[in-house]
Coordinates of N, CA, C and O in Angstrom, one line a residue:
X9 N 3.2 -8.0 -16.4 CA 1.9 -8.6 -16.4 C 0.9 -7.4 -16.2 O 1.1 -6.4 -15.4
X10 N -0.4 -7.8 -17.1 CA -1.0 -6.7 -16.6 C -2.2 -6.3 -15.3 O -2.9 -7.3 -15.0
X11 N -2.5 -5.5 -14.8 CA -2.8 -5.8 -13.7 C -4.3 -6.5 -13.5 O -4.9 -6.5 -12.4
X12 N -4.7 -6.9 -14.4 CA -6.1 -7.5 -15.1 C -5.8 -9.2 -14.9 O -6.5 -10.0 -14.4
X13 N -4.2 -9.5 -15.6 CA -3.6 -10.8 -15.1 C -3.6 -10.8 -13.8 O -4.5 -11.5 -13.2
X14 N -2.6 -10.1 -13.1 CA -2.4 -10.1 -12.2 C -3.6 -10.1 -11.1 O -3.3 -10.5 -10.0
X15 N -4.5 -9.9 -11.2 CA -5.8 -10.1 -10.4 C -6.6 -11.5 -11.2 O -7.2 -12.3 -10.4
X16 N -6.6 -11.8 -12.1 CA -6.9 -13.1 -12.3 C -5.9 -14.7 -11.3 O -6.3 -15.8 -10.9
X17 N -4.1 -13.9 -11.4 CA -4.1 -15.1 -11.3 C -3.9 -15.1 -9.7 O -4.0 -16.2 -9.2
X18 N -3.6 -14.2 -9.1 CA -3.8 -14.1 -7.9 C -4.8 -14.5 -7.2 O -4.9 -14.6 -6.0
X19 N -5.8 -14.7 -8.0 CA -7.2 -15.5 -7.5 C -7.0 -16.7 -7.7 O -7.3 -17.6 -7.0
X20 N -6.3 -16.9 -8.9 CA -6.3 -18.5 -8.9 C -5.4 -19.1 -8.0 O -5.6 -20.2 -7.5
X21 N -4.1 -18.4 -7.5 CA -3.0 -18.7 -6.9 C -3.6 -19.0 -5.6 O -3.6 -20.1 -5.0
X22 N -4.0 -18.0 -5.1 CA -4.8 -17.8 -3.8 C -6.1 -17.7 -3.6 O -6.7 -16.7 -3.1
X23 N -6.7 -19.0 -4.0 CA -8.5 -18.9 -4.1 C -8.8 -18.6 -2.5 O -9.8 -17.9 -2.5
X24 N -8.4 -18.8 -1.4 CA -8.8 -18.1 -0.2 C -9.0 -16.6 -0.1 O -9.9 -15.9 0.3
X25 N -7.8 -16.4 -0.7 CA -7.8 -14.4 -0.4 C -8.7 -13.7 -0.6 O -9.5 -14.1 -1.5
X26 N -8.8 -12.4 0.2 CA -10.0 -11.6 0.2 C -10.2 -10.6 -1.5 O -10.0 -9.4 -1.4
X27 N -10.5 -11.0 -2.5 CA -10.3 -10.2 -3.6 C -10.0 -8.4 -3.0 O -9.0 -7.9 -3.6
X28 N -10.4 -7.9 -2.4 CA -10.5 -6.6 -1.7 C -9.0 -6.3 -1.9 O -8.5 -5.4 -2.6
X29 N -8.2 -7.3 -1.1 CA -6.8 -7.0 -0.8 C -5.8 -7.4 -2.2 O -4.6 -7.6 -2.1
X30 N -6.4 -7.5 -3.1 CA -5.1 -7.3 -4.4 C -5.2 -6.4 -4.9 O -4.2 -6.2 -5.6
X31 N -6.3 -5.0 -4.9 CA -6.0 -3.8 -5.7 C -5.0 -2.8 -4.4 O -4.6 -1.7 -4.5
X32 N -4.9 -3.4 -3.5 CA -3.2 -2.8 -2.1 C -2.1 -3.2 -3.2 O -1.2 -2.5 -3.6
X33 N -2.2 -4.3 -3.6 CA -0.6 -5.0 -3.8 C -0.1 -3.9 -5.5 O 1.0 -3.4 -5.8
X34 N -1.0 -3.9 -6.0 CA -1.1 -2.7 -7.4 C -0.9 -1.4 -7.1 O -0.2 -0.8 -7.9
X35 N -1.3 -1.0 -6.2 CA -0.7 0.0 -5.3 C 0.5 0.5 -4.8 O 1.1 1.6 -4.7
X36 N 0.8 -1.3 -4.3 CA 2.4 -0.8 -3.7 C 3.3 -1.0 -5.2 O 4.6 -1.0 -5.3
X37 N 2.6 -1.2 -6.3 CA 3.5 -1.6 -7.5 C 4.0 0.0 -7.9 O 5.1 0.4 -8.1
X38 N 2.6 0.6 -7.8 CA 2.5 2.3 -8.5 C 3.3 2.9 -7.7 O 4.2 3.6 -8.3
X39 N 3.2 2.9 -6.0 CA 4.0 3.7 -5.1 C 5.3 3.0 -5.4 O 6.1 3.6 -4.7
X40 N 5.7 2.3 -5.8 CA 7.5 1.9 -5.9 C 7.9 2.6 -7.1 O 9.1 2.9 -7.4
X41 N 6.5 2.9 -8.0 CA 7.5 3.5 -9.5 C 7.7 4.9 -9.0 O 8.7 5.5 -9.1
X42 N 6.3 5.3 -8.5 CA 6.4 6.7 -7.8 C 7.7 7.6 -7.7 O 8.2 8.7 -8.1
X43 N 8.0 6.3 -6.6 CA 9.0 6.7 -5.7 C 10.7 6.6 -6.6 O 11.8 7.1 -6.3
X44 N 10.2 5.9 -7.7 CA 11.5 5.8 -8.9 C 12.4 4.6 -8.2 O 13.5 4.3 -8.5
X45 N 11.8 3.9 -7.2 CA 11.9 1.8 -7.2 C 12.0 1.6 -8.3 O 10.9 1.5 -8.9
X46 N 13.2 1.4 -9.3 CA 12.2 -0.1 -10.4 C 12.4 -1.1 -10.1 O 12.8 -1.2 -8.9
X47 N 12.3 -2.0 -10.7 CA 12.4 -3.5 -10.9 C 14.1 -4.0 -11.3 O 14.6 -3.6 -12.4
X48 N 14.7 -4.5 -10.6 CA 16.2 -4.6 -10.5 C 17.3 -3.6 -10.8 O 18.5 -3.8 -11.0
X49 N 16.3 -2.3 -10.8 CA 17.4 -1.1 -10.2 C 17.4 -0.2 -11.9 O 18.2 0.6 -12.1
X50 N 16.5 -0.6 -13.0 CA 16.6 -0.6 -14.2 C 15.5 0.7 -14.9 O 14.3 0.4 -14.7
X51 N 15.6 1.2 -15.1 CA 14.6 2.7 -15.0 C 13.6 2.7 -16.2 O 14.0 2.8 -17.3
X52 N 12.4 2.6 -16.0 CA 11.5 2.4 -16.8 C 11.0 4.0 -17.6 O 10.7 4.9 -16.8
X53 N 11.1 4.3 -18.7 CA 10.2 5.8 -19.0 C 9.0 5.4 -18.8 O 8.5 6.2 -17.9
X54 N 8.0 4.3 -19.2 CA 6.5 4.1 -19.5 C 6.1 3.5 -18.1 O 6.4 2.4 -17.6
X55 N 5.4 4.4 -17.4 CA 5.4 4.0 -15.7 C 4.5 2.7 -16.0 O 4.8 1.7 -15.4
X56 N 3.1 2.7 -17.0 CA 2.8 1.2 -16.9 C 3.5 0.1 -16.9 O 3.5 -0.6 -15.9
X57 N 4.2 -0.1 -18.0 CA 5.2 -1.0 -18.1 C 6.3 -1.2 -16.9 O 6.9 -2.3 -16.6
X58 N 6.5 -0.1 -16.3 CA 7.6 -0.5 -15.2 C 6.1 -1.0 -14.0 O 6.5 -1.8 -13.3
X59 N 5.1 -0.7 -13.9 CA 4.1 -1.5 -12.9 C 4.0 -2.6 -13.5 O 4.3 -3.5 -12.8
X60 N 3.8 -2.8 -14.6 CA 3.7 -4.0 -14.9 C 4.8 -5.2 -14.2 O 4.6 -6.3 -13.7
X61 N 5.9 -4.3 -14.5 CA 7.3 -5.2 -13.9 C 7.0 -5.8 -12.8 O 7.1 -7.0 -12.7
X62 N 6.8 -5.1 -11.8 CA 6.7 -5.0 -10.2 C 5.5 -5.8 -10.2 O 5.5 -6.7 -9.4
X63 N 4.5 -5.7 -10.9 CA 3.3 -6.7 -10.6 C 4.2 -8.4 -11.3 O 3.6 -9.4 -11.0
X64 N 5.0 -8.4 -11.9 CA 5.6 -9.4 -12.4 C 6.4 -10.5 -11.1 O 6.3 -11.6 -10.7
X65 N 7.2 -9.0 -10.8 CA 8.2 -9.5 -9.4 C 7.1 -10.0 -7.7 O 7.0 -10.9 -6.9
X66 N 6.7 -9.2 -7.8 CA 4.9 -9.5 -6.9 C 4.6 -10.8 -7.0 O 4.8 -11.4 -5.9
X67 N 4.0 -11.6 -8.1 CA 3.4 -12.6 -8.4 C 4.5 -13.6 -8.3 O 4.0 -14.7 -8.1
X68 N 5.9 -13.5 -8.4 CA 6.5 -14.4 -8.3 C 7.3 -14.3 -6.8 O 7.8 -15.4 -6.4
X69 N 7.3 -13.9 -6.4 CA 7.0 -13.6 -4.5 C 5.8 -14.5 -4.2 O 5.8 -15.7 -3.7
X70 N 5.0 -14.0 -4.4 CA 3.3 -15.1 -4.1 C 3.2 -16.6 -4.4 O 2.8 -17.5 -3.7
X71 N 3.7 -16.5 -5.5 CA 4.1 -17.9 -6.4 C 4.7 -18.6 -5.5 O 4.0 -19.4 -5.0
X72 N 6.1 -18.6 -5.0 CA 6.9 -19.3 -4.2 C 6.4 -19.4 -2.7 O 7.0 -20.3 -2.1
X73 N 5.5 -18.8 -2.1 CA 5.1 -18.9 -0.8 C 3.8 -19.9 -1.4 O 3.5 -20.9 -0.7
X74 N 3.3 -19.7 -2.3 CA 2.1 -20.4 -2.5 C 2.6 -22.6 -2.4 O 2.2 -23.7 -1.9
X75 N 3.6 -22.1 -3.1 CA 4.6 -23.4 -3.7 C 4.9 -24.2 -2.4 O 4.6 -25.4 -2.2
X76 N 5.7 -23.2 -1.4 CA 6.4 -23.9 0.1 C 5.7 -23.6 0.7 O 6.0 -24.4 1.6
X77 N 4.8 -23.0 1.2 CA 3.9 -22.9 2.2 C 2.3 -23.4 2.2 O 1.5 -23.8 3.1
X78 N 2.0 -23.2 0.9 CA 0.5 -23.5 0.6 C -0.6 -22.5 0.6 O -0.4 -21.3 0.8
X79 N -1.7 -23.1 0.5 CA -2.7 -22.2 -0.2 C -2.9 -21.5 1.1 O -2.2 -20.5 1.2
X80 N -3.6 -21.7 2.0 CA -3.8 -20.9 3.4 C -2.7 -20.0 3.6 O -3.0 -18.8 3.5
X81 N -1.6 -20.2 3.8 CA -0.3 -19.5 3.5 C 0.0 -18.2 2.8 O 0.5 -17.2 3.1
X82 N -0.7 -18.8 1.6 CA -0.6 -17.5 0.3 C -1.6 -16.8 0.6 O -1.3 -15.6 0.7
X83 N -2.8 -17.0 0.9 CA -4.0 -16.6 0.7 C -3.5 -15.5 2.0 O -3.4 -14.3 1.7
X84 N -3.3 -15.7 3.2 CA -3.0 -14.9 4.1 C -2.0 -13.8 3.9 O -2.1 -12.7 4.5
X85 N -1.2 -14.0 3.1 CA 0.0 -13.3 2.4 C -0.8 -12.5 1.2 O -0.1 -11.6 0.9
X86 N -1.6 -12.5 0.8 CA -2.1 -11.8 -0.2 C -3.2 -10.7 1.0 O -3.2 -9.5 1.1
X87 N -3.7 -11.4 1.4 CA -4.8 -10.2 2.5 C -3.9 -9.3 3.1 O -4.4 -8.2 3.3
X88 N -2.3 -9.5 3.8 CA -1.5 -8.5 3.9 C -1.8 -7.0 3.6 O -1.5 -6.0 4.2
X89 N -2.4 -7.2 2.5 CA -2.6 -5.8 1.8 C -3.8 -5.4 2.3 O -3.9 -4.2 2.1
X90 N -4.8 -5.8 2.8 CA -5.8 -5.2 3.6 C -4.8 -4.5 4.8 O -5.1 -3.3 4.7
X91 N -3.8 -4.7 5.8 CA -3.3 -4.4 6.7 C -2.3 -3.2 6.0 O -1.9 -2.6 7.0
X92 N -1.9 -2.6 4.8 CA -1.3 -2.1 4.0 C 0.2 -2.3 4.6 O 1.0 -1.6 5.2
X93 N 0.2 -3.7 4.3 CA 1.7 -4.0 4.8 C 1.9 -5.2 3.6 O 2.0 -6.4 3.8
X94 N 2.0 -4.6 2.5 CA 2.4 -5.0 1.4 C 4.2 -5.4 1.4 O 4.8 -4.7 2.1
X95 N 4.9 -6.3 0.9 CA 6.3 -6.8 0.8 C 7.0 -7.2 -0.4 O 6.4 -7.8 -1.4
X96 N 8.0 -6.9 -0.3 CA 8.9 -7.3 -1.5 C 9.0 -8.3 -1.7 O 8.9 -9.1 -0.7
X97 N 9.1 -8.8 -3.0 CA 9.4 -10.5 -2.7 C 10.1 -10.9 -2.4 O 10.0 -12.1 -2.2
X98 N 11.6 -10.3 -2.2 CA 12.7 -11.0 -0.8 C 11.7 -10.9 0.0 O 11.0 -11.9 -0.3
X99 N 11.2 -10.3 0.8 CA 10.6 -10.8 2.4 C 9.5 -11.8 2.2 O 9.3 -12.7 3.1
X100 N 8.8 -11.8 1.1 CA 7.5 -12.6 1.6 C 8.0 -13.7 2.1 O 7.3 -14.2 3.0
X101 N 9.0 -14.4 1.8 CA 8.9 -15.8 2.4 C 8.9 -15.9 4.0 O 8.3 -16.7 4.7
X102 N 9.8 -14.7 4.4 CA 10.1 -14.4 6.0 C 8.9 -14.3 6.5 O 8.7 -14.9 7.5
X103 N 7.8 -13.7 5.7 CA 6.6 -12.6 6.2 C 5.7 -13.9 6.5 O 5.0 -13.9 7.5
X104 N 5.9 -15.3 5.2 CA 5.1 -16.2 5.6 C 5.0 -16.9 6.6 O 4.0 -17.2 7.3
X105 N 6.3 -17.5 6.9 CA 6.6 -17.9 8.0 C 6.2 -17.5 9.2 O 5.6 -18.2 10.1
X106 N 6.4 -16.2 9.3 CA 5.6 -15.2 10.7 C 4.0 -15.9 10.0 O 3.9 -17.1 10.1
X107 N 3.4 -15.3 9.7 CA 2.1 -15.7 9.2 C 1.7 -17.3 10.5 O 1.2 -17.5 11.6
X108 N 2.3 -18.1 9.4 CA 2.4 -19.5 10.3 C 2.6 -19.7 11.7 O 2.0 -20.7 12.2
X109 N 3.4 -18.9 12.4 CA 3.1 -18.9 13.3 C 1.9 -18.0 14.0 O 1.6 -18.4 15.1
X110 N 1.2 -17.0 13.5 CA 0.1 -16.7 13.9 C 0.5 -15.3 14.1 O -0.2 -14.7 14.9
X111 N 1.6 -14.6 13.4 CA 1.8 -13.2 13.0 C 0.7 -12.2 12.4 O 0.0 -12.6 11.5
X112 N 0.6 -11.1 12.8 CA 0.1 -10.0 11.3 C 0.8 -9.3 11.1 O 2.0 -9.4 11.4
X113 N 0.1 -8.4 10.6 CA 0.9 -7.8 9.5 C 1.8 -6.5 10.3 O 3.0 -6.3 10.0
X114 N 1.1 -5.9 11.2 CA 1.6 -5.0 12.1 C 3.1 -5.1 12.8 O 3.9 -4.2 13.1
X115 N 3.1 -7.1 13.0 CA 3.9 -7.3 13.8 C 5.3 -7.4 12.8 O 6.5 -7.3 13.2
X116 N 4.9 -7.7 11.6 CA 5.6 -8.5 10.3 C 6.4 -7.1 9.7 O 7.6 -7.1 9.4
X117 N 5.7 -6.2 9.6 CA 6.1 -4.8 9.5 C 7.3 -4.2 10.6 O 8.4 -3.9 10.2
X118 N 6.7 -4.2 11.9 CA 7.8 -4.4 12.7 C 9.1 -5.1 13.0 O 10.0 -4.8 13.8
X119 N 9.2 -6.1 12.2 CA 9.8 -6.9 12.2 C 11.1 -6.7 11.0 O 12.3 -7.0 11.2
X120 N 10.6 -6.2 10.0 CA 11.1 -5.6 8.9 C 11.9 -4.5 9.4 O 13.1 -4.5 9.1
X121 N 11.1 -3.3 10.2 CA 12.0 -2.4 10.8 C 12.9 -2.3 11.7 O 13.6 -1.4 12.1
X122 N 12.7 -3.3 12.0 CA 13.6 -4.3 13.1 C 15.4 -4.5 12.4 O 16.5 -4.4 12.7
X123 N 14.7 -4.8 11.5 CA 15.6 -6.0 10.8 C 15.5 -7.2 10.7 O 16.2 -7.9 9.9
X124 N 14.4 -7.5 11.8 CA 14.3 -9.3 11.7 C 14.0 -9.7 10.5 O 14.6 -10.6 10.1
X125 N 13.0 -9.1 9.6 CA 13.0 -9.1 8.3 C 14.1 -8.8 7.6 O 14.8 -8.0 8.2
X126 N 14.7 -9.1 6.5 CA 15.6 -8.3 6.2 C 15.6 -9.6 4.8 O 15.2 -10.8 4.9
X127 N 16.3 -8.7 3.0 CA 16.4 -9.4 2.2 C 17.8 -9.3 1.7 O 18.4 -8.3 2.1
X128 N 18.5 -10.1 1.0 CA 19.7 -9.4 -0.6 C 19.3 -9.2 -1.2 O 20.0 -8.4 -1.8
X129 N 18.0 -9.4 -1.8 CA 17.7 -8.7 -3.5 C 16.0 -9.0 -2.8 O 15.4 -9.9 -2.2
X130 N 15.7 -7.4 -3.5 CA 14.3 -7.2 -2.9 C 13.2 -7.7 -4.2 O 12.0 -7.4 -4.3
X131 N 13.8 -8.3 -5.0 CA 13.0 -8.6 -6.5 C 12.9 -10.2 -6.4 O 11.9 -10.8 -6.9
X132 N 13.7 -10.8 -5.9 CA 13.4 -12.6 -5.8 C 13.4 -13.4 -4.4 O 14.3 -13.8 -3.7
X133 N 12.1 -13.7 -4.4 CA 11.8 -14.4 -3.2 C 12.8 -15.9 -2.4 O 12.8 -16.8 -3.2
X134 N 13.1 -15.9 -1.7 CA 13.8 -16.9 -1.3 C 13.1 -17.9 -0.9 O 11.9 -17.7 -0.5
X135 N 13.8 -19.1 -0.9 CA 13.1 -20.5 -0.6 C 12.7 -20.5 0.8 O 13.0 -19.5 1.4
X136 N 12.1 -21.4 1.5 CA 11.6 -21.7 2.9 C 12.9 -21.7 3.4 O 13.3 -20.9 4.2
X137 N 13.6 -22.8 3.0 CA 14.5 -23.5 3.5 C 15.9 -22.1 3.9 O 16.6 -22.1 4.9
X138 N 15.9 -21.1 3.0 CA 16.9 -20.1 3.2 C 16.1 -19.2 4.4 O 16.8 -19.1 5.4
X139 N 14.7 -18.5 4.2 CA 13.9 -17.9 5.0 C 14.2 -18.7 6.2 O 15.0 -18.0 6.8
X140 N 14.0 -19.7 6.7 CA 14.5 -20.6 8.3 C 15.2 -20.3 8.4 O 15.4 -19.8 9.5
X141 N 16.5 -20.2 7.2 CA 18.1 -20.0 7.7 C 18.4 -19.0 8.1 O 19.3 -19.1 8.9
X142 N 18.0 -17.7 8.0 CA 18.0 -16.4 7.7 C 18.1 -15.7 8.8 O 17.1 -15.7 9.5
X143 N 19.1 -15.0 9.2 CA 19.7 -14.5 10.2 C 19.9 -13.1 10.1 O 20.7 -12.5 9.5
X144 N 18.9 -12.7 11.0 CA 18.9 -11.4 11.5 C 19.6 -10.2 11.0 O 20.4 -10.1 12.0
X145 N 19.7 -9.6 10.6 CA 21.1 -7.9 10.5 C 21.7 -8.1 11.8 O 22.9 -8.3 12.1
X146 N 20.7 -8.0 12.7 CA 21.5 -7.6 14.2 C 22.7 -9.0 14.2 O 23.9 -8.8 14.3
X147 N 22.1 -10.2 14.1 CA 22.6 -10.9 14.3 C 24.1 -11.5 13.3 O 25.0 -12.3 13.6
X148 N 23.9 -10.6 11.8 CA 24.6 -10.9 11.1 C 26.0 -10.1 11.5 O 27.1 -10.6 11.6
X149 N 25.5 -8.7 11.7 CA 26.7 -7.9 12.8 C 27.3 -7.7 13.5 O 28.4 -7.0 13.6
X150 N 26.3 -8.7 14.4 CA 27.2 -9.4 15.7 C 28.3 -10.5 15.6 O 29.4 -10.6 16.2
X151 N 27.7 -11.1 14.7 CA 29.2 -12.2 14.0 C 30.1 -11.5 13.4 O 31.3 -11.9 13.5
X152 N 29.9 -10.5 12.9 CA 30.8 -10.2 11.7 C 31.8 -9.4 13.1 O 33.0 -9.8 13.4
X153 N 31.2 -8.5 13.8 CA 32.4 -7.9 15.2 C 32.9 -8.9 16.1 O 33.8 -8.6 16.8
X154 N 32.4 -10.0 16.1 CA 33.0 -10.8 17.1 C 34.2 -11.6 16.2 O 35.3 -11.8 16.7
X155 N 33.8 -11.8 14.8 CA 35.0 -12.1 13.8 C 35.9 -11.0 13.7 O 36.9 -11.3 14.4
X156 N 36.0 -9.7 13.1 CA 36.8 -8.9 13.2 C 37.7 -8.9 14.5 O 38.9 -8.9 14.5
X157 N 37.0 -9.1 15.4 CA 37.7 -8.9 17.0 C 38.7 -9.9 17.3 O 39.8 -9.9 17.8
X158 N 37.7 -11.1 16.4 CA 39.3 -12.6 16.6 C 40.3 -11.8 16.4 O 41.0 -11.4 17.2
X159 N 40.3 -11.4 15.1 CA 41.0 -11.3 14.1 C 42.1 -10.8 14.6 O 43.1 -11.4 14.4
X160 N 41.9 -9.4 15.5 CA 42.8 -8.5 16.1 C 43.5 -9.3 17.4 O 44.7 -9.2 17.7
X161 N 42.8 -10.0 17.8 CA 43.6 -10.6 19.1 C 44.5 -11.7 18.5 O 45.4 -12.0 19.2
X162 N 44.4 -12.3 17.3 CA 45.6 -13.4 16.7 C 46.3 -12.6 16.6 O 47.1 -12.8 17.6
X163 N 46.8 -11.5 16.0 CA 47.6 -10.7 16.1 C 48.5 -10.4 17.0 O 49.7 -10.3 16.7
X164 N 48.2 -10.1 18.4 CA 48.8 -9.5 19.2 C 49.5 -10.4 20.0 O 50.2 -10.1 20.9

């Protein structure tokens, strides 16, 4: 999509949001190609076209929080980018949820570096219902050694 779409429909998606904070989200599209991010790991020569991608995967991150969470929801999720705490679309759904409860972005950020955020595939947004479900790294860890540990004492 081009980024001309991509600011039309993001207005329409999120008629609350601050227009200001969608040329951040274009940004973090540029800084992922930058950085040679693509779009499901697939290497673009034409850096528009691979922004384009990322503004593709973007909008459909936004789309799905817009969908389960709602317009105030999204709209807060798009102003993100005023805080330059821009997200993949694995996390937005996590990120919305914080939102909801009365998160920013600083904390949502933290949260990510935490781990409390955390995605499987940084290109497709997950449902609310998986976001709820969605358990920690720390905590995915801690199961997985307390399982290994059974594992050793059936043994003995």
């Amino acid at each position: 999509m081009t980024y001309e779409n991509f600011l039309i429909r993001v207005k329409e998606l999120a008629p609350g949001c601050k227009p200001e904070a969608i040329p951040w989200w274009r940004d973090f599209a540029v800084e992922c190609v930058d950085s040679e991010q693509f779009v499901r790991f697939k290497q673009t020569a034409n850096k528009t076209e691979a922004v384009e991608k990322w503004l593709d995967v973007i909008y459909s991150g936004l789309e799905a929080v817009r969908k389960e969470c709602g317009l105030e929801t999204a709209a807060a999720l798009v102003n993100l980018g005023l805080e330059r705490c821009c997200l993949y679309p694995g996390e937005m759904m996590q990120a919305a949820l914080c939102l909801e409860k009365g998160e920013n972005g600083r904390q949502i950020f933290e949260k990510i570096e935490s781990g409390e955020i955390d995605c499987t595939d940084l290109f497709s947004p997950v449902s609310r219902r998986d976001a709820e479900g969605r358990r920690t790294v720390r905590e995915r860890l801690a199961a997985l050694k307390k399982r290994n540990g059974r594992g050793k004492d059936k043994g003995r």
